Amino acid sequence: MTALDEAPQRSATRFPPELTRRMVDRMRDGSLDTFPHAVAEPTSAFTDPVRFERERDVLFRHGAHVVGWAGELPGPNTFVTKEVAGVPVLITRDGHGELHAFLNACTHRGAQVAQGCGEARRFTCPYHAWVFDPIGDVVGQPEAWAFADIDRSTLGLRQLPLASIHGLLVVGLSDDVDPQAEFAAIADQLDSFGYDQHEVICTETFSLRANWKIIVDVNLEAYHVKFLHRESLNAFVMNHAVHDIFGRHARWVFPTFADASIVDLPEEEWPEPAPLTLVHMFFPSCVILETPVSSQMLRIYPGDRVGECTVELTEASIRPVQSEEERAARGLGAGFTGKILGGEDFPVAQQCQRGAESGLQQFVFGAIEPMLQHWHAAWRDAIAAPTDDVAVSITMAPVDSER
Ligand code: FES
Ligand SMILES: [Fe+2]
């Protein structure tokens, strides 16, 4: 659990200035961050049911997952519910401001004790009306005499590991997970993003016929933007990306405005916030697109089969909305992103899945797609894939990153 008043002082800028400097350097010389080689990934990574079951067990059931922002629980006695890799989760803030996470499953016979989000001092199960408080204790049982031989203190909601890392909510789906430790490598990088102030605007859910990793992959490179998104995003995005790796997590940054006027300005005249999009990649499958005014979170989870997944796209304002106009503007932003993902990225990702299932032997990740290389290595490392199933370098030639 973690307290309301733990929120640290935030620095004035949302995006680290050092990142903007590196990005502008890349814009000026027409290049981008690269890895030394192209590599190949066997398509079995996206089609093998044995690997898929191991991923579900190691990465998801025994992993730590970013599920939202502390700003979603803005005061005492507030709550949110989340679906996390098929597991119903309830997060509460109690009357003292402490956060708690629970399996959203009644300890009588498993029904979900809460739906949606809001304010509540009590959670009443819809089935037989057992009542729980925000710290998970049973505080009401109709016909309680019938359960008198079970110690009521053993019937509280099952607590799940939870950390609020500068307002980023991270949950473990089993007791052996330490969310704080899993995010220690990147925690210091998150203090300027104001996650404790975020207000969710809307969420859209997608059910897709593609392995969950292919859907993560579409967020990891801008190489495709001027082709797949030539009529949409291409007007806004330039592929002069820089990236940083923090343990298994990572971030990458690309310039957002194609007019590139920032390159002609001295640093003291750069606009604030900087004209860029920063993409946080939180292991194993959460992506946040950080824009100057919003955070767009993608939570990507395996489906029932290796070639299926679900995606939750959540749009948040980076601070509580002040007007209906502002809410409408954020809603439009969410609609724009949902349309591009749902109309352009996800359909082509499903095509890639068909290709993988049709006998293609490998996918190839270029030197200009360093995040893809990092993430596939991190996933393989985490599930300790056998050595005959690892990516291999397919070229040793120096790579020219000029565009
Ligand atoms: S399942 Fe919740 S009260 Fe019976
Ligand atoms: Fe895309």
PDB file of N, CA and C in Angstrom, residues 191-275:
ATOM      1  N   ASP A 191       9.484  10.937 -12.269  1.00  0.00           N
ATOM      2  CA  ASP A 191       8.964  11.932 -11.321  1.00  0.00           C
ATOM      3  C   ASP A 191       8.430  13.193 -11.981  1.00  0.00           C
ATOM      4  N   SER A 192       8.695  13.424 -13.259  1.00  0.00           N
ATOM      5  CA  SER A 192       8.225  14.662 -13.889  1.00  0.00           C
ATOM      6  C   SER A 192       6.901  14.491 -14.629  1.00  0.00           C
ATOM      7  N   PHE A 193       6.310  13.300 -14.576  1.00  0.00           N
ATOM      8  CA  PHE A 193       5.151  13.048 -15.434  1.00  0.00           C
ATOM      9  C   PHE A 193       3.809  13.293 -14.742  1.00  0.00           C
ATOM     10  N   GLY A 194       3.807  13.561 -13.440  1.00  0.00           N
ATOM     11  CA  GLY A 194       2.569  13.980 -12.771  1.00  0.00           C
ATOM     12  C   GLY A 194       1.478  12.931 -12.762  1.00  0.00           C
ATOM     13  N   TYR A 195       1.843  11.660 -12.651  1.00  0.00           N
ATOM     14  CA  TYR A 195       0.841  10.596 -12.722  1.00  0.00           C
ATOM     15  C   TYR A 195      -0.170  10.654 -11.576  1.00  0.00           C
ATOM     16  N   ASP A 196       0.197  11.295 -10.491  1.00  0.00           N
ATOM     17  CA  ASP A 196      -0.748  11.401  -9.369  1.00  0.00           C
ATOM     18  C   ASP A 196      -1.851  12.423  -9.647  1.00  0.00           C
ATOM     19  N   GLN A 197      -1.711  13.169 -10.756  1.00  0.00           N
ATOM     20  CA  GLN A 197      -2.734  14.166 -11.112  1.00  0.00           C
ATOM     21  C   GLN A 197      -3.576  13.746 -12.318  1.00  0.00           C
ATOM     22  N   HIS A 198      -3.267  12.607 -12.910  1.00  0.00           N
ATOM     23  CA  HIS A 198      -3.947  12.230 -14.154  1.00  0.00           C
ATOM     24  C   HIS A 198      -5.439  11.959 -13.932  1.00  0.00           C
ATOM     25  N   GLU A 199      -6.234  12.393 -14.913  1.00  0.00           N
ATOM     26  CA  GLU A 199      -7.663  12.087 -14.884  1.00  0.00           C
ATOM     27  C   GLU A 199      -8.026  11.320 -16.153  1.00  0.00           C
ATOM     28  N   VAL A 200      -8.595  10.146 -15.970  1.00  0.00           N
ATOM     29  CA  VAL A 200      -8.960   9.324 -17.131  1.00  0.00           C
ATOM     30  C   VAL A 200     -10.153   9.936 -17.853  1.00  0.00           C
ATOM     31  N   ILE A 201     -10.043   9.996 -19.178  1.00  0.00           N
ATOM     32  CA  ILE A 201     -11.117  10.538 -20.013  1.00  0.00           C
ATOM     33  C   ILE A 201     -11.978   9.409 -20.578  1.00  0.00           C
ATOM     34  N   CYS A 202     -11.334   8.391 -21.132  1.00  0.00           N
ATOM     35  CA  CYS A 202     -12.105   7.291 -21.728  1.00  0.00           C
ATOM     36  C   CYS A 202     -11.189   6.095 -21.991  1.00  0.00           C
ATOM     37  N   THR A 203     -11.826   4.946 -22.181  1.00  0.00           N
ATOM     38  CA  THR A 203     -11.097   3.708 -22.481  1.00  0.00           C
ATOM     39  C   THR A 203     -11.789   2.990 -23.632  1.00  0.00           C
ATOM     40  N   GLU A 204     -10.978   2.446 -24.553  1.00  0.00           N
ATOM     41  CA  GLU A 204     -11.503   1.660 -25.662  1.00  0.00           C
ATOM     42  C   GLU A 204     -10.816   0.289 -25.636  1.00  0.00           C
ATOM     43  N   THR A 205     -11.596  -0.762 -25.849  1.00  0.00           N
ATOM     44  CA  THR A 205     -11.044  -2.121 -25.797  1.00  0.00           C
ATOM     45  C   THR A 205     -11.067  -2.743 -27.185  1.00  0.00           C
ATOM     46  N   PHE A 206      -9.980  -3.407 -27.538  1.00  0.00           N
ATOM     47  CA  PHE A 206      -9.871  -4.082 -28.834  1.00  0.00           C
ATOM     48  C   PHE A 206      -9.603  -5.575 -28.583  1.00  0.00           C
ATOM     49  N   SER A 207     -10.292  -6.437 -29.311  1.00  0.00           N
ATOM     50  CA  SER A 207      -9.972  -7.872 -29.322  1.00  0.00           C
ATOM     51  C   SER A 207      -9.375  -8.179 -30.683  1.00  0.00           C
ATOM     52  N   LEU A 208      -8.137  -8.680 -30.700  1.00  0.00           N
ATOM     53  CA  LEU A 208      -7.394  -8.764 -31.958  1.00  0.00           C
ATOM     54  C   LEU A 208      -6.907 -10.185 -32.224  1.00  0.00           C
ATOM     55  N   ARG A 209      -6.793 -10.501 -33.521  1.00  0.00           N
ATOM     56  CA  ARG A 209      -6.255 -11.804 -33.921  1.00  0.00           C
ATOM     57  C   ARG A 209      -4.763 -11.632 -34.226  1.00  0.00           C
ATOM     58  N   ALA A 210      -4.021 -11.377 -33.203  1.00  0.00           N
ATOM     59  CA  ALA A 210      -2.565 -11.253 -33.329  1.00  0.00           C
ATOM     60  C   ALA A 210      -1.952 -11.578 -31.973  1.00  0.00           C
ATOM     61  N   ASN A 211      -0.778 -12.164 -31.998  1.00  0.00           N
ATOM     62  CA  ASN A 211      -0.049 -12.408 -30.756  1.00  0.00           C
ATOM     63  C   ASN A 211       0.214 -11.073 -30.059  1.00  0.00           C
ATOM     64  N   TRP A 212       0.157 -11.082 -28.741  1.00  0.00           N
ATOM     65  CA  TRP A 212       0.276  -9.828 -27.986  1.00  0.00           C
ATOM     66  C   TRP A 212       1.575  -9.084 -28.279  1.00  0.00           C
ATOM     67  N   LYS A 213       2.658  -9.810 -28.595  1.00  0.00           N
ATOM     68  CA  LYS A 213       3.942  -9.137 -28.828  1.00  0.00           C
ATOM     69  C   LYS A 213       3.930  -8.352 -30.137  1.00  0.00           C
ATOM     70  N   ILE A 214       3.192  -8.843 -31.141  1.00  0.00           N
ATOM     71  CA  ILE A 214       3.107  -8.101 -32.411  1.00  0.00           C
ATOM     72  C   ILE A 214       2.402  -6.766 -32.179  1.00  0.00           C
ATOM     73  N   ILE A 215       1.439  -6.753 -31.285  1.00  0.00           N
ATOM     74  CA  ILE A 215       0.729  -5.505 -30.998  1.00  0.00           C
ATOM     75  C   ILE A 215       1.626  -4.544 -30.210  1.00  0.00           C
ATOM     76  N   VAL A 216       2.442  -5.062 -29.299  1.00  0.00           N
ATOM     77  CA  VAL A 216       3.426  -4.186 -28.648  1.00  0.00           C
ATOM     78  C   VAL A 216       4.372  -3.619 -29.706  1.00  0.00           C
ATOM     79  N   ASP A 217       4.792  -4.477 -30.631  1.00  0.00           N
ATOM     80  CA  ASP A 217       5.799  -4.078 -31.622  1.00  0.00           C
ATOM     81  C   ASP A 217       5.391  -2.857 -32.449  1.00  0.00           C
ATOM     82  N   VAL A 218       4.091  -2.706 -32.719  1.00  0.00           N
ATOM     83  CA  VAL A 218       3.697  -1.574 -33.582  1.00  0.00           C
ATOM     84  C   VAL A 218       3.974  -0.232 -32.906  1.00  0.00           C
ATOM     85  N   ASN A 219       4.241  -0.258 -31.607  1.00  0.00           N
ATOM     86  CA  ASN A 219       4.520   0.979 -30.871  1.00  0.00           C
ATOM     87  C   ASN A 219       6.006   1.240 -30.682  1.00  0.00           C
ATOM     88  N   LEU A 220       6.843   0.414 -31.304  1.00  0.00           N
ATOM     89  CA  LEU A 220       8.265   0.447 -30.962  1.00  0.00           C
ATOM     90  C   LEU A 220       9.160   1.064 -32.032  1.00  0.00           C
ATOM     91  N   GLU A 221       8.578   1.476 -33.135  1.00  0.00           N
ATOM     92  CA  GLU A 221       9.423   2.094 -34.170  1.00  0.00           C
ATOM     93  C   GLU A 221       8.600   3.067 -35.007  1.00  0.00           C
ATOM     94  N   ALA A 222       9.300   4.080 -35.546  1.00  0.00           N
ATOM     95  CA  ALA A 222       8.639   5.043 -36.424  1.00  0.00           C
ATOM     96  C   ALA A 222       9.004   4.811 -37.892  1.00  0.00           C
ATOM     97  N   TYR A 223       9.730   3.732 -38.153  1.00  0.00           N
ATOM     98  CA  TYR A 223      10.132   3.361 -39.516  1.00  0.00           C
ATOM     99  C   TYR A 223       8.916   3.273 -40.439  1.00  0.00           C
ATOM    100  N   HIS A 224       7.764   2.787 -39.879  1.00  0.00           N
ATOM    101  CA  HIS A 224       6.591   2.532 -40.724  1.00  0.00           C
ATOM    102  C   HIS A 224       5.722   3.767 -40.954  1.00  0.00           C
ATOM    103  N   VAL A 225       6.008   4.860 -40.237  1.00  0.00           N
ATOM    104  CA  VAL A 225       5.046   5.967 -40.208  1.00  0.00           C
ATOM    105  C   VAL A 225       4.796   6.557 -41.584  1.00  0.00           C
ATOM    106  N   LYS A 226       5.867   6.786 -42.363  1.00  0.00           N
ATOM    107  CA  LYS A 226       5.616   7.475 -43.634  1.00  0.00           C
ATOM    108  C   LYS A 226       5.060   6.547 -44.705  1.00  0.00           C
ATOM    109  N   PHE A 227       4.894   5.286 -44.361  1.00  0.00           N
ATOM    110  CA  PHE A 227       4.285   4.345 -45.312  1.00  0.00           C
ATOM    111  C   PHE A 227       2.872   3.975 -44.851  1.00  0.00           C
ATOM    112  N   LEU A 228       2.786   3.285 -43.713  1.00  0.00           N
ATOM    113  CA  LEU A 228       1.467   2.856 -43.233  1.00  0.00           C
ATOM    114  C   LEU A 228       0.578   4.057 -42.872  1.00  0.00           C
ATOM    115  N   HIS A 229       1.190   5.107 -42.332  1.00  0.00           N
ATOM    116  CA  HIS A 229       0.402   6.260 -41.873  1.00  0.00           C
ATOM    117  C   HIS A 229       0.592   7.475 -42.788  1.00  0.00           C
ATOM    118  N   ARG A 230       0.814   7.216 -44.093  1.00  0.00           N
ATOM    119  CA  ARG A 230       1.163   8.332 -44.974  1.00  0.00           C
ATOM    120  C   ARG A 230       0.049   9.371 -45.065  1.00  0.00           C
ATOM    121  N   GLU A 231      -1.216   8.939 -44.837  1.00  0.00           N
ATOM    122  CA  GLU A 231      -2.328   9.896 -44.916  1.00  0.00           C
ATOM    123  C   GLU A 231      -2.727  10.430 -43.545  1.00  0.00           C
ATOM    124  N   SER A 232      -2.052   9.992 -42.491  1.00  0.00           N
ATOM    125  CA  SER A 232      -2.502  10.398 -41.149  1.00  0.00           C
ATOM    126  C   SER A 232      -1.322  10.944 -40.337  1.00  0.00           C
ATOM    127  N   LEU A 233      -0.661  10.060 -39.580  1.00  0.00           N
ATOM    128  CA  LEU A 233       0.395  10.496 -38.660  1.00  0.00           C
ATOM    129  C   LEU A 233       1.602  11.106 -39.357  1.00  0.00           C
ATOM    130  N   ASN A 234       1.801  10.762 -40.610  1.00  0.00           N
ATOM    131  CA  ASN A 234       3.010  11.206 -41.298  1.00  0.00           C
ATOM    132  C   ASN A 234       3.145  12.725 -41.326  1.00  0.00           C
ATOM    133  N   ALA A 235       2.022  13.403 -41.221  1.00  0.00           N
ATOM    134  CA  ALA A 235       2.071  14.868 -41.213  1.00  0.00           C
ATOM    135  C   ALA A 235       2.638  15.407 -39.907  1.00  0.00           C
ATOM    136  N   PHE A 236       2.713  14.566 -38.864  1.00  0.00           N
ATOM    137  CA  PHE A 236       3.077  15.050 -37.526  1.00  0.00           C
ATOM    138  C   PHE A 236       4.377  14.459 -36.983  1.00  0.00           C
ATOM    139  N   VAL A 237       4.814  13.340 -37.540  1.00  0.00           N
ATOM    140  CA  VAL A 237       5.874  12.563 -36.903  1.00  0.00           C
ATOM    141  C   VAL A 237       7.107  12.487 -37.791  1.00  0.00           C
ATOM    142  N   MET A 238       8.280  12.624 -37.177  1.00  0.00           N
ATOM    143  CA  MET A 238       9.538  12.444 -37.905  1.00  0.00           C
ATOM    144  C   MET A 238      10.331  11.320 -37.241  1.00  0.00           C
ATOM    145  N   ASN A 239      11.020  10.534 -38.057  1.00  0.00           N
ATOM    146  CA  ASN A 239      11.745   9.392 -37.493  1.00  0.00           C
ATOM    147  C   ASN A 239      13.183   9.776 -37.147  1.00  0.00           C
ATOM    148  N   HIS A 240      13.320  10.747 -36.222  1.00  0.00           N
ATOM    149  CA  HIS A 240      14.640  11.073 -35.678  1.00  0.00           C
ATOM    150  C   HIS A 240      14.609  10.730 -34.197  1.00  0.00           C
ATOM    151  N   ALA A 241      14.470   9.429 -33.928  1.00  0.00           N
ATOM    152  CA  ALA A 241      14.184   8.971 -32.570  1.00  0.00           C
ATOM    153  C   ALA A 241      15.458   8.769 -31.760  1.00  0.00           C
ATOM    154  N   VAL A 242      15.326   9.011 -30.460  1.00  0.00           N
ATOM    155  CA  VAL A 242      16.381   8.638 -29.517  1.00  0.00           C
ATOM    156  C   VAL A 242      15.758   7.721 -28.484  1.00  0.00           C
ATOM    157  N   HIS A 243      16.572   6.867 -27.877  1.00  0.00           N
ATOM    158  CA  HIS A 243      16.009   5.920 -26.930  1.00  0.00           C
ATOM    159  C   HIS A 243      16.927   5.723 -25.729  1.00  0.00           C
ATOM    160  N   ASP A 244      16.321   5.242 -24.639  1.00  0.00           N
ATOM    161  CA  ASP A 244      17.056   4.880 -23.430  1.00  0.00           C
ATOM    162  C   ASP A 244      16.494   3.573 -22.907  1.00  0.00           C
ATOM    163  N   ILE A 245      17.366   2.752 -22.342  1.00  0.00           N
ATOM    164  CA  ILE A 245      16.959   1.470 -21.780  1.00  0.00           C
ATOM    165  C   ILE A 245      17.231   1.498 -20.281  1.00  0.00           C
ATOM    166  N   PHE A 246      16.262   1.075 -19.503  1.00  0.00           N
ATOM    167  CA  PHE A 246      16.386   1.030 -18.039  1.00  0.00           C
ATOM    168  C   PHE A 246      16.013  -0.381 -17.603  1.00  0.00           C
ATOM    169  N   GLY A 247      17.004  -1.238 -17.476  1.00  0.00           N
ATOM    170  CA  GLY A 247      16.711  -2.642 -17.172  1.00  0.00           C
ATOM    171  C   GLY A 247      15.876  -3.224 -18.300  1.00  0.00           C
ATOM    172  N   ARG A 248      14.722  -3.801 -17.965  1.00  0.00           N
ATOM    173  CA  ARG A 248      13.842  -4.340 -19.008  1.00  0.00           C
ATOM    174  C   ARG A 248      12.919  -3.271 -19.582  1.00  0.00           C
ATOM    175  N   HIS A 249      12.836  -2.135 -18.928  1.00  0.00           N
ATOM    176  CA  HIS A 249      11.965  -1.061 -19.403  1.00  0.00           C
ATOM    177  C   HIS A 249      12.747  -0.166 -20.367  1.00  0.00           C
ATOM    178  N   ALA A 250      12.030   0.708 -21.035  1.00  0.00           N
ATOM    179  CA  ALA A 250      12.695   1.599 -21.992  1.00  0.00           C
ATOM    180  C   ALA A 250      11.802   2.790 -22.283  1.00  0.00           C
ATOM    181  N   ARG A 251      12.388   3.779 -22.971  1.00  0.00           N
ATOM    182  CA  ARG A 251      11.584   4.886 -23.485  1.00  0.00           C
ATOM    183  C   ARG A 251      12.198   5.308 -24.811  1.00  0.00           C
ATOM    184  N   TRP A 252      11.364   5.844 -25.661  1.00  0.00           N
ATOM    185  CA  TRP A 252      11.916   6.439 -26.868  1.00  0.00           C
ATOM    186  C   TRP A 252      11.126   7.696 -27.187  1.00  0.00           C
ATOM    187  N   VAL A 253      11.784   8.578 -27.916  1.00  0.00           N
ATOM    188  CA  VAL A 253      11.274   9.915 -28.145  1.00  0.00           C
ATOM    189  C   VAL A 253      11.408  10.241 -29.625  1.00  0.00           C
ATOM    190  N   PHE A 254      10.354  10.823 -30.188  1.00  0.00           N
ATOM    191  CA  PHE A 254      10.464  11.282 -31.581  1.00  0.00           C
ATOM    192  C   PHE A 254       9.840  12.666 -31.713  1.00  0.00           C
ATOM    193  N   PRO A 255      10.349  13.476 -32.663  1.00  0.00           N
ATOM    194  CA  PRO A 255       9.781  14.813 -32.854  1.00  0.00           C
ATOM    195  C   PRO A 255       8.364  14.712 -33.407  1.00  0.00           C
ATOM    196  N   THR A 256       7.497  15.587 -32.922  1.00  0.00           N
ATOM    197  CA  THR A 256       6.090  15.460 -33.267  1.00  0.00           C
ATOM    198  C   THR A 256       5.671  16.342 -34.418  1.00  0.00           C
ATOM    199  N   PHE A 257       6.391  17.419 -34.661  1.00  0.00           N
ATOM    200  CA  PHE A 257       5.942  18.345 -35.696  1.00  0.00           C
ATOM    201  C   PHE A 257       6.881  18.307 -36.896  1.00  0.00           C
ATOM    202  N   ALA A 258       6.304  18.040 -38.047  1.00  0.00           N
ATOM    203  CA  ALA A 258       7.129  17.861 -39.237  1.00  0.00           C
ATOM    204  C   ALA A 258       7.765  19.159 -39.719  1.00  0.00           C
ATOM    205  N   ASP A 259       7.326  20.327 -39.186  1.00  0.00           N
ATOM    206  CA  ASP A 259       7.955  21.560 -39.673  1.00  0.00           C
ATOM    207  C   ASP A 259       9.374  21.743 -39.113  1.00  0.00           C
ATOM    208  N   ALA A 260       9.667  21.009 -38.017  1.00  0.00           N
ATOM    209  CA  ALA A 260      11.051  20.941 -37.527  1.00  0.00           C
ATOM    210  C   ALA A 260      11.645  22.296 -37.188  1.00  0.00           C
ATOM    211  N   SER A 261      10.824  23.289 -36.884  1.00  0.00           N
ATOM    212  CA  SER A 261      11.360  24.635 -36.654  1.00  0.00           C
ATOM    213  C   SER A 261      12.279  24.696 -35.439  1.00  0.00           C
ATOM    214  N   ILE A 262      12.156  23.765 -34.523  1.00  0.00           N
ATOM    215  CA  ILE A 262      12.971  23.796 -33.310  1.00  0.00           C
ATOM    216  C   ILE A 262      14.468  23.727 -33.639  1.00  0.00           C
ATOM    217  N   VAL A 263      14.831  23.091 -34.748  1.00  0.00           N
ATOM    218  CA  VAL A 263      16.257  22.931 -35.053  1.00  0.00           C
ATOM    219  C   VAL A 263      16.933  24.269 -35.366  1.00  0.00           C
ATOM    220  N   ASP A 264      16.153  25.267 -35.736  1.00  0.00           N
ATOM    221  CA  ASP A 264      16.735  26.570 -36.082  1.00  0.00           C
ATOM    222  C   ASP A 264      16.779  27.529 -34.904  1.00  0.00           C
ATOM    223  N   LEU A 265      16.274  27.086 -33.760  1.00  0.00           N
ATOM    224  CA  LEU A 265      16.200  27.981 -32.609  1.00  0.00           C
ATOM    225  C   LEU A 265      17.298  27.680 -31.613  1.00  0.00           C
ATOM    226  N   PRO A 266      17.836  28.725 -30.930  1.00  0.00           N
ATOM    227  CA  PRO A 266      18.736  28.464 -29.809  1.00  0.00           C
ATOM    228  C   PRO A 266      17.930  27.833 -28.663  1.00  0.00           C
ATOM    229  N   GLU A 267      18.629  27.086 -27.806  1.00  0.00           N
ATOM    230  CA  GLU A 267      17.919  26.308 -26.780  1.00  0.00           C
ATOM    231  C   GLU A 267      17.025  27.178 -25.899  1.00  0.00           C
ATOM    232  N   GLU A 268      17.492  28.436 -25.612  1.00  0.00           N
ATOM    233  CA  GLU A 268      16.661  29.281 -24.737  1.00  0.00           C
ATOM    234  C   GLU A 268      15.313  29.616 -25.352  1.00  0.00           C
ATOM    235  N   GLU A 269      15.172  29.439 -26.663  1.00  0.00           N
ATOM    236  CA  GLU A 269      13.900  29.769 -27.323  1.00  0.00           C
ATOM    237  C   GLU A 269      13.073  28.535 -27.678  1.00  0.00           C
ATOM    238  N   TRP A 270      13.507  27.361 -27.230  1.00  0.00           N
ATOM    239  CA  TRP A 270      12.730  26.164 -27.533  1.00  0.00           C
ATOM    240  C   TRP A 270      11.375  26.254 -26.857  1.00  0.00           C
ATOM    241  N   PRO A 271      10.311  25.779 -27.553  1.00  0.00           N
ATOM    242  CA  PRO A 271       8.984  25.815 -26.934  1.00  0.00           C
ATOM    243  C   PRO A 271       8.912  24.884 -25.726  1.00  0.00           C
ATOM    244  N   GLU A 272       8.059  25.229 -24.794  1.00  0.00           N
ATOM    245  CA  GLU A 272       7.849  24.408 -23.599  1.00  0.00           C
ATOM    246  C   GLU A 272       6.360  24.132 -23.468  1.00  0.00           C
ATOM    247  N   PRO A 273       5.869  22.908 -23.457  1.00  0.00           N
ATOM    248  CA  PRO A 273       6.692  21.701 -23.546  1.00  0.00           C
ATOM    249  C   PRO A 273       7.258  21.490 -24.941  1.00  0.00           C
ATOM    250  N   ALA A 274       8.314  20.689 -24.988  1.00  0.00           N
ATOM    251  CA  ALA A 274       8.983  20.432 -26.262  1.00  0.00           C
ATOM    252  C   ALA A 274       8.053  19.707 -27.234  1.00  0.00           C
ATOM    253  N   PRO A 275       8.194  19.963 -28.537  1.00  0.00           N
ATOM    254  CA  PRO A 275       7.326  19.333 -29.541  1.00  0.00           C
ATOM    255  C   PRO A 275       7.757  17.894 -29.834  1.00  0.00           C
TER     256      PRO A 275
END
